[in-house]
Tab-separated table of C-alpha atoms in Angstrom:
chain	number	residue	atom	x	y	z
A	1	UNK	CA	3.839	-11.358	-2.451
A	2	UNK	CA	7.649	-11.719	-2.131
A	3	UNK	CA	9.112	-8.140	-0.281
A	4	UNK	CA	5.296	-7.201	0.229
A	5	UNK	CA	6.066	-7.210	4.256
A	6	UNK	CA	9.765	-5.419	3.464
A	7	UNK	CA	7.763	-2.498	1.077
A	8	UNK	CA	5.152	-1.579	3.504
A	9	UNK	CA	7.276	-1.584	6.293
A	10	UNK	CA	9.267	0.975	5.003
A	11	UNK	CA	6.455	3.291	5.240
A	12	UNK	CA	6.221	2.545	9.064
A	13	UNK	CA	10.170	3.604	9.329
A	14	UNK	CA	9.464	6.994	7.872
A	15	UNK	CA	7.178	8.081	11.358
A	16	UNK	CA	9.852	5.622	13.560
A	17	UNK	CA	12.229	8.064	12.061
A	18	UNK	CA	10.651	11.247	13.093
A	19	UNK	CA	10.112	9.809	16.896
A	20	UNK	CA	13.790	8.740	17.020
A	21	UNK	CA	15.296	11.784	15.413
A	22	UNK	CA	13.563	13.516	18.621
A	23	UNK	CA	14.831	11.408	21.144
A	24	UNK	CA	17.949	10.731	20.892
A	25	UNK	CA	20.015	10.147	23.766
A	26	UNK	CA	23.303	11.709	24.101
A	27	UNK	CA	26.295	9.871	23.850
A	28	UNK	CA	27.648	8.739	27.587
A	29	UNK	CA	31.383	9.013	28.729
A	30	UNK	CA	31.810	5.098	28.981
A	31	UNK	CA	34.454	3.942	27.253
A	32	UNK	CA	34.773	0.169	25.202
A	33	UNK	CA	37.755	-0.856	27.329
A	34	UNK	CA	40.484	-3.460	26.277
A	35	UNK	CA	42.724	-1.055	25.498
A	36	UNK	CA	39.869	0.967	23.297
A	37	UNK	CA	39.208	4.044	24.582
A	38	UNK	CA	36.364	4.901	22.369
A	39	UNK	CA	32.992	5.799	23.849
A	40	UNK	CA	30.247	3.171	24.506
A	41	UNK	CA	27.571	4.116	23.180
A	42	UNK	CA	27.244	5.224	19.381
A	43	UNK	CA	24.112	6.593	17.434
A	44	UNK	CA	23.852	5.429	14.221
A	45	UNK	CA	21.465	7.329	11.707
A	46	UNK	CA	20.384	5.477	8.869
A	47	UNK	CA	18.324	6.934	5.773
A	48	UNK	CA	14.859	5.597	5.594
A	49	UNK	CA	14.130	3.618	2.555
A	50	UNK	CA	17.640	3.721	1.506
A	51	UNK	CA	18.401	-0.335	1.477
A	52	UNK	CA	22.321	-0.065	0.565
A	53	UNK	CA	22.488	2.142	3.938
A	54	UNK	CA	20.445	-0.397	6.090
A	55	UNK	CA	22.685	-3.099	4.777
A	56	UNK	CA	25.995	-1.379	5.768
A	57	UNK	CA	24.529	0.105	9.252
A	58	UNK	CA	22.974	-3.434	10.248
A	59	UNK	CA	26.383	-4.334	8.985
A	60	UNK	CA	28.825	-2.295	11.596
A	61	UNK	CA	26.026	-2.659	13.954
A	62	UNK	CA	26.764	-6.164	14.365
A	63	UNK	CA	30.542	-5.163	14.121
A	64	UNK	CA	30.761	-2.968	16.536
A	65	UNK	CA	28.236	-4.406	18.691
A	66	UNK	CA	30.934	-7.644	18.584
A	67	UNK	CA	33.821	-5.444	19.534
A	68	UNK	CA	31.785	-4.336	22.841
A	69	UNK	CA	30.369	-1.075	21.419
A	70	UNK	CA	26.347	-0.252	22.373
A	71	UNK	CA	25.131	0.741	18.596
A	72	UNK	CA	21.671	2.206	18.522
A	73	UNK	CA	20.144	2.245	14.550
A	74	UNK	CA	18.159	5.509	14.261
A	75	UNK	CA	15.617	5.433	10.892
A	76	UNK	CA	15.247	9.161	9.749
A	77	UNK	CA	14.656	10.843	6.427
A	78	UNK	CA	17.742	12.392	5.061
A	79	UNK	CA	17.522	15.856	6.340
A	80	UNK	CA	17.227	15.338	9.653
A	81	UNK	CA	19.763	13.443	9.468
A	82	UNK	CA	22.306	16.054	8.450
A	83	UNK	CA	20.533	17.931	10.337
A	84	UNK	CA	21.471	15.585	13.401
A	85	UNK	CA	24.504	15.154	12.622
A	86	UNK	CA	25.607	18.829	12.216
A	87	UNK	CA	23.945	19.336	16.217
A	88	UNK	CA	25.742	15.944	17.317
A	89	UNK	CA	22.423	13.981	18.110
A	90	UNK	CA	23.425	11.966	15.595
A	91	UNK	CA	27.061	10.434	15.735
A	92	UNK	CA	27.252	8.665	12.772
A	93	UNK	CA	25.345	7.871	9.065
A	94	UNK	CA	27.152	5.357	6.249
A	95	UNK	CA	24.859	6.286	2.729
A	96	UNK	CA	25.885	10.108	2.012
A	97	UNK	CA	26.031	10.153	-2.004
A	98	UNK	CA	28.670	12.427	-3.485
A	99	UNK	CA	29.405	14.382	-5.489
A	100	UNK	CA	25.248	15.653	-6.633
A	101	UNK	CA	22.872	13.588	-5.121
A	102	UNK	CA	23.341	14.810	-1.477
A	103	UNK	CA	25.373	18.013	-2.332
A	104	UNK	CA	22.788	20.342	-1.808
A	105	UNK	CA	23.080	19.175	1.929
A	106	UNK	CA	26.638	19.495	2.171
A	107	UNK	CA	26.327	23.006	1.145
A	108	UNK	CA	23.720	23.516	3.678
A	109	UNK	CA	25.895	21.299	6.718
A	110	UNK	CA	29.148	20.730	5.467
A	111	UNK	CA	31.046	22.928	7.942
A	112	UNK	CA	29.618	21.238	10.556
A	113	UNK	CA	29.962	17.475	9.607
A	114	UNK	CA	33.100	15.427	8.590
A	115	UNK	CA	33.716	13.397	6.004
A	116	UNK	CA	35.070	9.924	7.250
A	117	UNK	CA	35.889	8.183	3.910
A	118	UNK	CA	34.295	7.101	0.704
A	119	UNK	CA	33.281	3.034	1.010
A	120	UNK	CA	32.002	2.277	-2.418
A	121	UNK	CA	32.574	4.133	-5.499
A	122	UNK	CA	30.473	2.233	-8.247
A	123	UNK	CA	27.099	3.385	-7.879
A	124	UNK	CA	24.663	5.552	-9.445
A	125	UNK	CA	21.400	7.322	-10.225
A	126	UNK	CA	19.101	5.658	-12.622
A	127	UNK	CA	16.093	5.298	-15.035
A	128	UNK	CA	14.872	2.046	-14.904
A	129	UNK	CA	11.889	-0.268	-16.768
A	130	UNK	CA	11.000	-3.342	-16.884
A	131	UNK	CA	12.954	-5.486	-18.487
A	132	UNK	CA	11.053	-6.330	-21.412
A	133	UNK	CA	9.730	-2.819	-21.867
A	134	UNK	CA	9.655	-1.455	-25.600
A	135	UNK	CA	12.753	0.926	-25.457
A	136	UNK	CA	16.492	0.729	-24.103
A	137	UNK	CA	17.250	4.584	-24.387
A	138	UNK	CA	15.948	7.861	-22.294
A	139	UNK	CA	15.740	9.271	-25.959
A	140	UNK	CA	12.857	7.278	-27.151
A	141	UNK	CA	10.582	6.931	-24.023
A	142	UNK	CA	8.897	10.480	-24.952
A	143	UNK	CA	7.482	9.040	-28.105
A	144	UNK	CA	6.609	6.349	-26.441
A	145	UNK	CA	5.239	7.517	-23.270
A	146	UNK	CA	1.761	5.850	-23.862
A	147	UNK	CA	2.908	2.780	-23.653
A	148	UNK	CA	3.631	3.506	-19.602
A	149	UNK	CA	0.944	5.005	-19.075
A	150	UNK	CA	2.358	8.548	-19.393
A	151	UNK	CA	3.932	8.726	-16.207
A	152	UNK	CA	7.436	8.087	-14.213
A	153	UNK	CA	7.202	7.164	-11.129
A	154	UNK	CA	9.975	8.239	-8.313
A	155	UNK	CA	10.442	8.645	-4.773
A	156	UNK	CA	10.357	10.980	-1.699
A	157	UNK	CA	9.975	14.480	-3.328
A	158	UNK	CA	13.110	15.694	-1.615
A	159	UNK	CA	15.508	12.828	-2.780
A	160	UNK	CA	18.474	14.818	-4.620
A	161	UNK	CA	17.469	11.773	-7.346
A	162	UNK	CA	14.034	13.605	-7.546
A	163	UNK	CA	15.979	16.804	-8.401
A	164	UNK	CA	18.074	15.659	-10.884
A	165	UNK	CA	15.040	13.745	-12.604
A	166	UNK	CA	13.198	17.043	-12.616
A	167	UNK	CA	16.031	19.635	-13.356
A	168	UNK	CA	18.210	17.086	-15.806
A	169	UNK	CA	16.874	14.265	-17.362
A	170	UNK	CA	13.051	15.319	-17.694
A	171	UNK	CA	13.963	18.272	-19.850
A	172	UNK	CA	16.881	17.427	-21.691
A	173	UNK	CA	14.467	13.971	-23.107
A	174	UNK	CA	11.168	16.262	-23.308
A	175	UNK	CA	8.993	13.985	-21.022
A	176	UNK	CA	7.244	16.944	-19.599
A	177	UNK	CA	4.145	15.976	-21.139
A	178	UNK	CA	4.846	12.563	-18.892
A	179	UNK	CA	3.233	12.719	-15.054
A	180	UNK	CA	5.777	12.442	-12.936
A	181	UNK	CA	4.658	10.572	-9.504
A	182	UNK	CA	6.767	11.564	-6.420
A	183	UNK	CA	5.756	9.901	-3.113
A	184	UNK	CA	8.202	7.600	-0.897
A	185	UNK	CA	10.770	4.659	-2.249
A	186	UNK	CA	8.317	2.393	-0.842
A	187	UNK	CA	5.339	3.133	-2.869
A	188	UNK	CA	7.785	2.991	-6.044
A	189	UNK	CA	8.658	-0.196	-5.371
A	190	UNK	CA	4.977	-1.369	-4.594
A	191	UNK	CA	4.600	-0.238	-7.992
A	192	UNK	CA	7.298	-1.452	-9.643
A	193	UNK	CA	7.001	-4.741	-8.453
A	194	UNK	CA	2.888	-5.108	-8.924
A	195	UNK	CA	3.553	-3.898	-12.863
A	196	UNK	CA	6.729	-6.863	-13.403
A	197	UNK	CA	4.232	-9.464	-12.098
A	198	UNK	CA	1.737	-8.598	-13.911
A	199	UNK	CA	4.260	-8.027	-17.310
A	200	UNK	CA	3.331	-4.333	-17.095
A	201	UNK	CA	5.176	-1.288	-18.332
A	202	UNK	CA	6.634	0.820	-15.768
A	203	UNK	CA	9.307	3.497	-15.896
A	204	UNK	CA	10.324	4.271	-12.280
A	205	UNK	CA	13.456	6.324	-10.674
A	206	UNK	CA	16.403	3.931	-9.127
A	207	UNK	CA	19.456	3.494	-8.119
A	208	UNK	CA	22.451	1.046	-7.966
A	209	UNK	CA	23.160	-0.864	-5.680
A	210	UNK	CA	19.084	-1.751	-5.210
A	211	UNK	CA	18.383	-5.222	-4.306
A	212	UNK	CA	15.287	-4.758	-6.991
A	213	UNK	CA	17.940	-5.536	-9.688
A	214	UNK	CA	18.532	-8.698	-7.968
A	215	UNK	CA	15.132	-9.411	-7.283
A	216	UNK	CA	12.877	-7.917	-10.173
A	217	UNK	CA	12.917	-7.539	-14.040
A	218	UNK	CA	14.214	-4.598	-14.733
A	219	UNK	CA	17.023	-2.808	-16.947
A	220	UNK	CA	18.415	0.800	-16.974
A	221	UNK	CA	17.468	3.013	-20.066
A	222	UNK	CA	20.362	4.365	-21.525
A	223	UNK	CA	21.262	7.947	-21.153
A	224	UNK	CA	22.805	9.283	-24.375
A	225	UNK	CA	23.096	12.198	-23.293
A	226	UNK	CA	24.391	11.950	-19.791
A	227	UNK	CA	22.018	13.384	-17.510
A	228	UNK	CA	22.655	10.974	-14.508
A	229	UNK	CA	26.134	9.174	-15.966
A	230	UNK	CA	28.220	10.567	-12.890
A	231	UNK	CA	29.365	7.574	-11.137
A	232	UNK	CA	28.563	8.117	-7.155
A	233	UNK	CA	30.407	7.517	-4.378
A	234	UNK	CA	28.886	6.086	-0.763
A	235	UNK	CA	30.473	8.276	1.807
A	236	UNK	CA	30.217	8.098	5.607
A	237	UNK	CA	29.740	11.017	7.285
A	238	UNK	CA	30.350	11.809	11.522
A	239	UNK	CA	29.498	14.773	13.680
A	240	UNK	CA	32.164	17.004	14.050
A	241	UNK	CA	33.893	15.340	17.363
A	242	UNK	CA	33.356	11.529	16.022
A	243	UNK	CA	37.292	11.089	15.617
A	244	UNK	CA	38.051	12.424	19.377
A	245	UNK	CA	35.078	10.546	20.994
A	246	UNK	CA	35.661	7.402	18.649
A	247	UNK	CA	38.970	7.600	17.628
A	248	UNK	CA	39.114	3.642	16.848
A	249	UNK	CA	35.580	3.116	15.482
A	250	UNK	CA	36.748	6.495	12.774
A	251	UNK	CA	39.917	4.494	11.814
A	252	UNK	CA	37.913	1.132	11.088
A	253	UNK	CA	35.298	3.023	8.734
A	254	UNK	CA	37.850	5.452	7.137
A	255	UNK	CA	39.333	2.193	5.622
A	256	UNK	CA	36.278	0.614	5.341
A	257	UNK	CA	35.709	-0.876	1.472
A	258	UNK	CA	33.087	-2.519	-0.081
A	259	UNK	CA	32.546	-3.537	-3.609
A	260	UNK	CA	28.790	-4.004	-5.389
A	261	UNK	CA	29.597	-7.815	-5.280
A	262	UNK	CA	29.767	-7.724	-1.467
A	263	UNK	CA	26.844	-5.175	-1.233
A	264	UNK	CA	24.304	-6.942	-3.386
A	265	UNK	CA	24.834	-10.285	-1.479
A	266	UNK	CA	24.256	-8.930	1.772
A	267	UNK	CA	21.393	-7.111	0.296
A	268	UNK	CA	20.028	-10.191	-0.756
A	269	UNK	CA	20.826	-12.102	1.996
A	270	UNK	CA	18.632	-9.211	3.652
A	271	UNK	CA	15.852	-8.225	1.210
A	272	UNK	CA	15.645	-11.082	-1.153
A	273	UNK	CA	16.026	-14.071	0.628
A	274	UNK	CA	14.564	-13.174	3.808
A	275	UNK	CA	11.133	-10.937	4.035
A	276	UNK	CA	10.890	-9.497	7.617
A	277	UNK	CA	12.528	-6.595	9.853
A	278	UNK	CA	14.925	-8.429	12.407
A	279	UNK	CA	17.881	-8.464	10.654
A	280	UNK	CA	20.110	-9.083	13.387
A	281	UNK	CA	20.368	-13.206	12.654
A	282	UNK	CA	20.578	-12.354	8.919
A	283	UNK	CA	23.246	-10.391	8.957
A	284	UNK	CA	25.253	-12.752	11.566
A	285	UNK	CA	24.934	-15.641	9.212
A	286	UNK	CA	26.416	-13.558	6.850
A	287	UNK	CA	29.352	-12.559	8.821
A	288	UNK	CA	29.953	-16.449	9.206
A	289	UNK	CA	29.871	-16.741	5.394
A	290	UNK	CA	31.944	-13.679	4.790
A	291	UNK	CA	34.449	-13.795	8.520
A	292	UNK	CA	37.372	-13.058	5.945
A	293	UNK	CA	36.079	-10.010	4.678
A	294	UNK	CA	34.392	-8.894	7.745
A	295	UNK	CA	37.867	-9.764	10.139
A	296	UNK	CA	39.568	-7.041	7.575
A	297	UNK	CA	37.453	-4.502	8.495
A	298	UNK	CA	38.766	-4.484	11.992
A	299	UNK	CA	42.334	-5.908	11.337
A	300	UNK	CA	45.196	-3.700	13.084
């Protein structure tokens, strides 16, 4: 099954997250050199299951790995990492959604944590089915809530998309009669793609950018009455000494930019096209395709 291997590994990243959110090692004194004088060695926390955050980290991985930083990718569910970053074992995280789906944790870390810059600011929080499902609206899928079985499936119970579904769009449509299956992203997307191949109903939480809209039949319900219409922006987010310890590395991402057309072709390149976990040569062939772009994001 196509993205079989990249689902259930994502369940395996949820414990790898756990063991590295314990040990990580504290940043060391060593600078890059050639006239940098960042620090060497740079922790990268990256949310688990979140696929437009693995693309970016793998992404400045590579970049700064290039430039002669050490970059160490550390998988951890979302609160620990704001929790990580707020104590500094965590330098560093690209996929902080503003302004509701992470705000809850801003209130909770935000004096603690600084925002580096906003990278993308097209995305959003979605209801999607597949795409020949019955309905096109939110409106109508509580009359028709048989035909999926009478359920919506979403993700980890803690995702702010989770809340939203719960406090916003299950009420305001009247789909509390519908079961509402939270779990992890990977078992939603072990569902979602087991009911397109089999030309199944599903209704399942999302999000764009998702490589399953590249990947999988699917559309977005509409949402007349704007439950989840705020359009998101991708923020990266440092521990509080990240611009005096990486003074460089902060001025690269502050101006870092990077449209959906970008995003969903390294995603593919990543989760489409290629079905395993060592993304390293995946994401170097795509620098080679992209050195333009890529060269920008580093240019003086």
């Amino acid at each position: 099954m196509k993205n079989s291997t990249r689902i259930m590994s994502l369940l395996a990243l949820s414990t790898a997250g756990v063991l590295a959110f314990g040990g990580c090692a504290a940043v060391e004194a060593e600078t890059v050199g050639d006239g940098n004088d960042d620090k060497k060695e740079l922790s990268l926390a990256v949310f688990n299951g979140w696929d437009e955050g693995i693309a970016a980290s793998e992404l400045w991985k590579a970049i700064l790995d290039e430039k002669g930083y050490d970059v160490e990718l550390e998988y951890a569910d979302v609160a620990p990492v704001f929790s990580g970053l707020s104590t500094g074992d965590y330098d560093l995280t690209l996929d902080v959604w503003l302004p509701d789906t992470h705000a809850s944790y801003l209130d909770e870390y935000g004096d603690d944590i600084v925002d580096i810059g906003a990278w993308n600011d097209e995305s959003k929080l979605t209801i999607a089915v597949n795409e020949d499902a019955p309905i096109d609206s939110l409106a109508d899928l509580a009359d028709n809530a048989d035909k999926f079985d009478n359920r919506i499936v979403g993700i980890e119970p803690g995702a702010g998309l989770t809340k939203a579904t719960t406090e916003r769009v299950i009420p305001t449509y009247g789909l509390e009669d519908m079961e509402y299956v939270t779990s992890s992203t990977a078992a939603m997307l072990t569902e979602l793609k087991s009911a397109t191949d089999k030309g199944e109903n599903i209704v399942v939480t999302l999000w764009e950018p998702h490589w399953a809209y590249t990947d999988l039949p699917i559309k977005n319900l509409e949402d007349p009455e704007g439950t989840l219409s705020s359009v998101e922006s991708l923020h990266a987010f440092a521990q509080s000494d990240f611009a005096k310890e990486f003074p460089q590395a902060a001025k690269w991402i502050g101006n870092y930019k990077m449209d959906l057309e970008q995003l969903y072709s390294l995603e593919k390149a990543m989760f489409v096209d290629y079905d395993g976990q060592d993304f390293g040569p995946v994401v170097e062939k795509w620098i080679s395709e992209n050195r333009d772009y890529v060269d920008s994001l580093t240019a003086e």
